[in-house]
Coordinates of C-alpha atoms in Angstrom, one line a residue:
Chain A
M20 CA 0.0 0.0 0.0
Y21 CA 1.3 3.5 -0.9
Y22 CA 0.6 6.7 1.0
L23 CA 0.9 10.1 -0.5
C24 CA 2.7 12.3 2.1
V25 CA 2.0 16.1 1.7
M26 CA 3.9 18.7 3.7
N27 CA 1.8 20.6 6.2
T28 CA 2.3 24.1 4.7
E29 CA 0.4 26.0 7.4
F30 CA 2.5 24.3 10.2
V31 CA 5.7 25.2 8.4
Q32 CA 4.6 28.8 7.8
N33 CA 3.7 29.2 11.5
W34 CA 7.0 27.6 12.6
F35 CA 9.0 29.9 10.2
S36 CA 7.1 32.9 11.6
Q37 CA 8.2 32.0 15.1
V38 CA 11.8 31.5 13.9
K39 CA 11.7 34.9 12.3
K40 CA 10.5 36.6 15.4
G41 CA 13.1 34.8 17.5
T42 CA 16.1 35.4 15.3
L43 CA 15.5 39.0 14.1
S44 CA 17.2 40.6 17.1
Y45 CA 20.2 38.2 16.7
I46 CA 20.4 39.1 12.9
I47 CA 20.3 42.8 13.7
L48 CA 23.2 42.5 16.3
V49 CA 25.3 40.4 13.9
I50 CA 24.9 43.0 11.2
L51 CA 25.7 45.9 13.6
E52 CA 28.8 44.1 14.8
R53 CA 30.6 45.0 11.6
K54 CA 29.8 48.7 11.3
E55 CA 27.2 51.3 12.1
Y56 CA 24.1 51.6 9.9
Y57 CA 21.3 54.0 9.6
G58 CA 17.7 52.8 9.8
Y59 CA 16.8 52.3 6.1
E60 CA 20.3 51.0 5.3
L61 CA 20.0 48.4 8.1
V62 CA 16.6 47.3 6.9
Q63 CA 18.0 46.8 3.4
E64 CA 21.0 44.9 4.7
I65 CA 18.7 42.5 6.6
K66 CA 16.7 42.0 3.4
T67 CA 19.8 41.4 1.3
H68 CA 21.2 38.7 3.5
T69 CA 18.1 36.9 4.6
S70 CA 14.8 35.8 3.1
L71 CA 12.9 37.3 6.0
E72 CA 9.8 39.0 4.7
V73 CA 8.8 41.2 7.6
A74 CA 7.0 44.6 7.4
E75 CA 9.9 47.0 7.5
G76 CA 8.2 49.2 10.0
T77 CA 8.3 46.4 12.6
L78 CA 12.1 46.7 12.7
Y79 CA 12.0 50.2 14.2
P80 CA 10.1 49.2 17.4
L81 CA 12.6 46.3 17.7
L82 CA 15.5 48.7 17.4
N83 CA 14.0 51.0 20.0
R84 CA 13.6 48.0 22.3
L85 CA 17.2 47.0 21.8
K86 CA 18.2 50.5 22.6
T87 CA 16.2 50.6 25.8
E88 CA 17.8 47.4 26.8
G89 CA 21.2 49.1 26.4
I90 CA 22.3 46.6 23.7
I91 CA 22.5 49.2 20.9
N92 CA 23.0 52.9 20.8
S93 CA 21.7 55.5 18.3
K94 CA 22.4 59.0 17.2
W95 CA 20.8 61.4 14.8
V96 CA 23.1 62.7 12.1
E97 CA 21.9 65.8 10.1
Q98 CA 21.9 65.5 6.3
E99 CA 21.9 68.2 3.6
S100 CA 18.3 67.2 2.8
G101 CA 17.2 68.4 6.2
I102 CA 16.0 65.0 7.0
P103 CA 18.4 63.4 9.5
R104 CA 19.5 59.7 9.5
K105 CA 19.5 57.7 12.7
Y106 CA 22.7 55.7 13.0
Y107 CA 22.7 52.5 15.2
T108 CA 25.8 51.0 16.8
L109 CA 26.4 48.1 19.2
T110 CA 27.2 49.1 22.8
G111 CA 29.9 47.4 24.9
S112 CA 27.1 45.5 26.6
G113 CA 25.7 44.7 23.1
R114 CA 29.0 43.1 22.0
A115 CA 29.1 41.0 25.2
T116 CA 25.4 40.0 24.7
L117 CA 26.1 39.1 21.0
A118 CA 29.0 36.9 22.0
E119 CA 26.8 35.0 24.4
M120 CA 24.0 34.7 21.8
K121 CA 26.5 33.4 19.3
G122 CA 27.6 30.7 21.7
I123 CA 24.0 29.7 22.3
W124 CA 23.3 29.7 18.6
L125 CA 26.3 27.5 17.8
A126 CA 25.4 25.1 20.6
L127 CA 21.9 24.8 19.4
A128 CA 22.9 24.2 15.8
A129 CA 25.4 21.6 17.0
A130 CA 22.7 19.9 19.1
I131 CA 20.3 19.8 16.2
N132 CA 23.0 18.4 13.8
K133 CA 23.8 15.7 16.3
I134 CA 20.1 14.7 16.6
E135 CA 19.7 14.7 12.8
K136 CA 22.6 12.3 12.3
Chain B
M14 CA 9.9 66.6 11.9
K15 CA 10.6 68.0 8.5
R16 CA 7.9 67.1 6.1
I17 CA 9.0 65.5 2.8
I18 CA 7.8 67.5 -0.2
F19 CA 6.6 65.5 -3.3
T20 CA 6.1 67.1 -6.7
N21 CA 3.0 65.0 -7.4
P22 CA 0.0 66.2 -5.3
T23 CA -1.4 62.7 -5.1
A24 CA 1.9 61.4 -3.6
Q25 CA 1.9 64.3 -1.2
K26 CA -1.6 63.4 -0.1
I27 CA -0.7 59.7 0.4
Y28 CA 2.4 60.7 2.4
D29 CA 0.4 63.2 4.6
D30 CA -2.4 60.6 5.2
Y31 CA 0.1 58.0 6.2
F32 CA 1.8 60.2 8.7
A33 CA -1.5 61.4 10.0
R34 CA -2.3 57.7 10.7
V35 CA 1.1 57.3 12.4
S36 CA 0.5 60.4 14.6
R37 CA -3.0 59.1 15.6
G38 CA -1.6 55.7 16.4
I39 CA 1.1 57.0 18.7
S40 CA -0.8 60.0 20.2
I41 CA -1.0 58.0 23.5
L42 CA 2.8 58.1 23.9
P43 CA 4.9 60.9 25.5
A44 CA 5.8 63.8 23.2
T45 CA 9.5 62.8 22.9
D46 CA 8.7 59.2 22.0
Q47 CA 6.2 60.4 19.4
R48 CA 8.8 62.7 17.8
E49 CA 11.4 60.0 17.8
L50 CA 9.1 57.4 16.0
L51 CA 7.8 60.0 13.5
M52 CA 11.4 61.1 12.6
E53 CA 12.5 57.5 12.3
L54 CA 9.7 56.6 9.9
N55 CA 10.1 59.9 8.0
S56 CA 13.8 59.2 7.5
H57 CA 13.0 55.7 6.2
V58 CA 10.4 57.1 3.7
Y59 CA 12.8 59.8 2.6
E60 CA 15.7 57.4 2.0
A61 CA 13.5 54.8 0.3
T62 CA 12.0 57.3 -2.1
H63 CA 15.2 59.1 -2.9
R64 CA 17.5 56.1 -3.6
G65 CA 17.8 57.0 -7.3
I66 CA 15.2 54.9 -8.8
T67 CA 13.2 56.4 -11.6
G68 CA 9.4 56.1 -12.1
N69 CA 6.1 57.5 -11.0
E70 CA 6.4 59.2 -7.6
V71 CA 3.1 57.8 -6.5
D72 CA 4.0 54.2 -7.4
I73 CA 7.4 54.5 -5.7
L74 CA 5.8 56.0 -2.5
V75 CA 2.9 53.4 -2.4
D76 CA 5.5 50.6 -2.7
V77 CA 7.6 52.1 0.1
L78 CA 4.7 52.5 2.4
D79 CA 3.4 49.1 1.5
Q80 CA 6.7 47.5 2.6
L81 CA 6.8 49.7 5.7
G82 CA 3.4 48.3 6.7
A83 CA 0.1 49.8 8.0
P84 CA 0.9 52.1 10.9
E85 CA -1.8 50.6 13.1
M86 CA -0.2 47.2 12.8
V87 CA 3.4 48.1 12.8
L88 CA 3.4 50.5 15.7
Q89 CA 1.1 48.6 18.0
P90 CA 3.9 46.6 19.7
A91 CA 6.1 49.7 20.1
V92 CA 3.2 51.7 21.5
A93 CA 2.3 48.9 23.9
Y94 CA 5.9 48.4 25.0
K95 CA 6.6 52.2 25.5
K96 CA 3.4 52.5 27.5
V97 CA 4.5 49.7 29.8
Q98 CA 7.8 51.5 30.4
Q99 CA 6.0 54.8 31.0
A100 CA 3.6 53.2 33.4
G101 CA 6.4 51.4 35.3
R102 CA 8.2 54.7 35.7
S103 CA 5.3 57.0 36.6
F104 CA 3.1 54.6 38.7
N105 CA 0.2 56.7 37.2
P106 CA -3.0 54.6 37.2
K107 CA -4.0 56.2 33.9
H108 CA -0.8 55.1 32.2
I109 CA -1.1 51.6 33.9
L110 CA -4.7 51.2 32.6
Q111 CA -3.6 52.3 29.1
A112 CA -0.7 49.8 29.2
L113 CA -3.1 47.1 30.3
Y114 CA -5.4 47.8 27.5
L115 CA -2.6 47.8 24.9
N116 CA -1.0 44.6 26.4
I117 CA -4.2 42.6 26.9
A118 CA -2.7 40.0 24.5
N119 CA 0.2 39.5 26.8
G120 CA -1.8 37.0 28.7
A121 CA -2.9 36.0 32.1
G122 CA -0.4 38.2 34.1
F123 CA -2.0 41.4 32.8
F124 CA -5.5 39.8 33.2
I125 CA -4.7 39.3 36.9
I126 CA -3.5 42.9 37.2
G127 CA -6.8 44.0 35.6
I128 CA -8.8 42.0 38.2
I129 CA -6.7 43.5 41.1
Y130 CA -7.4 47.0 39.7
L131 CA -11.1 46.3 39.7
L132 CA -10.7 45.2 43.4
I133 CA -8.9 48.5 44.2
L134 CA -11.7 50.4 42.5
A135 CA -14.3 48.4 44.5
F136 CA -12.5 49.1 47.8
G137 CA -12.4 52.8 46.9
S138 CA -16.1 52.8 46.2
L139 CA -16.8 51.1 49.6
A140 CA -15.0 53.9 51.4
I141 CA -17.3 56.4 49.8
I142 CA -20.4 54.3 50.3
K143 CA -19.6 54.0 54.0
F144 CA -20.0 57.8 54.2
I145 CA -23.3 57.7 52.3
S146 CA -24.8 54.7 54.0
P147 CA -22.9 53.9 57.2
G148 CA -25.5 51.6 58.7
H149 CA -25.4 49.2 55.6
T150 CA -21.7 49.2 55.0
G151 CA -19.0 47.5 57.1
L152 CA -17.8 44.1 58.3
F153 CA -21.0 42.3 59.4
L154 CA -21.0 39.1 61.5
Q155 CA -24.0 36.9 62.2
N156 CA -23.7 34.4 65.1
G157 CA -19.9 34.8 65.1
R158 CA -19.6 34.0 61.3
L159 CA -18.8 36.4 58.5
F160 CA -21.9 37.7 56.9
V161 CA -20.7 40.4 54.6
F162 CA -17.7 42.6 54.1
G163 CA -18.9 45.6 52.1
Y164 CA -22.4 46.9 51.5
T165 CA -25.6 45.1 52.2
S166 CA -29.2 46.2 51.9
N167 CA -30.3 43.1 53.9
L168 CA -29.9 43.6 57.7
P169 CA -31.4 40.6 59.4
E170 CA -31.7 40.2 63.2
G171 CA -28.5 39.4 65.2
L172 CA -26.2 41.2 62.8
T173 CA -23.2 42.9 64.3
E174 CA -20.9 45.4 62.6
L175 CA -17.4 45.1 63.9
L176 CA -15.3 48.0 62.4
G177 CA -17.4 51.1 62.6
N178 CA -15.5 54.0 61.0
W179 CA -12.4 51.9 61.0
F180 CA -13.9 50.2 58.0
I181 CA -12.8 53.2 55.9
A182 CA -9.2 52.9 57.2
V183 CA -9.3 49.1 56.5
V184 CA -10.5 49.5 52.8
I185 CA -7.9 52.3 52.2
L186 CA -5.2 50.0 53.6
L187 CA -6.4 47.2 51.4
M188 CA -6.3 49.5 48.4
G189 CA -2.7 50.3 49.3
V190 CA -1.7 46.7 49.7
F191 CA -3.3 45.7 46.4
Y192 CA -1.8 48.7 44.6
F193 CA 1.6 47.7 45.8
L194 CA 1.1 44.1 44.7
N195 CA -0.1 45.2 41.3
T196 CA 2.9 47.5 40.8
L197 CA 5.2 44.6 41.8
L198 CA 3.5 42.2 39.4
F199 CA 3.5 44.9 36.7
R200 CA 7.3 45.3 37.1
L201 CA 7.8 41.6 37.0
L202 CA 5.9 41.3 33.7
K203 CA 7.8 44.3 32.3
K204 CA 11.1 42.5 33.0
K205 CA 10.0 39.5 31.0

């Protein structure tokens, strides 16, 4: 007897949505580790390197939250256009936090790989 | 916030309408937070619409705003989070109630806080009712057992009221205790 096995698309979509929510902060910190970015530029960088399709506006509340937590810092830089850019950088605490997160991420990936083998 | 000027009047109207919605959505926040969020989104829209792509101004703007998301949806978590912070700092019941309303989705913790707030309101009302109807309000015992703590229109034989005017002091004390517990719970939830 043969069974036709079909992927549960809804389940996968829900799971991916949770993964996106859980990893977005980590992705932002990894990107900011290299250099400072202004808001729009950071959003584009995230979109370039990941397939995360999130409403771009949701990233700003997240950035504000990271700032409140003392993980990132921001400063407004005036532009010739008269519309300033807000630049984001990692704080010292942010770098330490990211190092810890990287360790957790690697340990989790290693654990999953081990289970899959 | 410096307004972006578009050459196409339709684009200008779309832009103005979008930021009017943003302003409405965040009007509950302190002025500095409002200004910060407006400037951030404005900067994003400016950079996105002035990145050197050619085409119809309206189409470009609509595409940018579409990717940014509807203000009501996008800003709700930010507004809710900032309101919690403000409430935690100020201890102002108005801010706490607004934060509760915005964070109702955060689950049981906030539900419990809501219930305790109702209790605080009920105790406050009892203190006033005691002035209006002192004979029907208090801690009533019947045959040594608790009959009612609060207001009762039914006063059967053998009922004794224990506290007298101390009832007001007791309900105010209870209000204080519950207010303290609520603030503690609120701060715990905020730390999550």
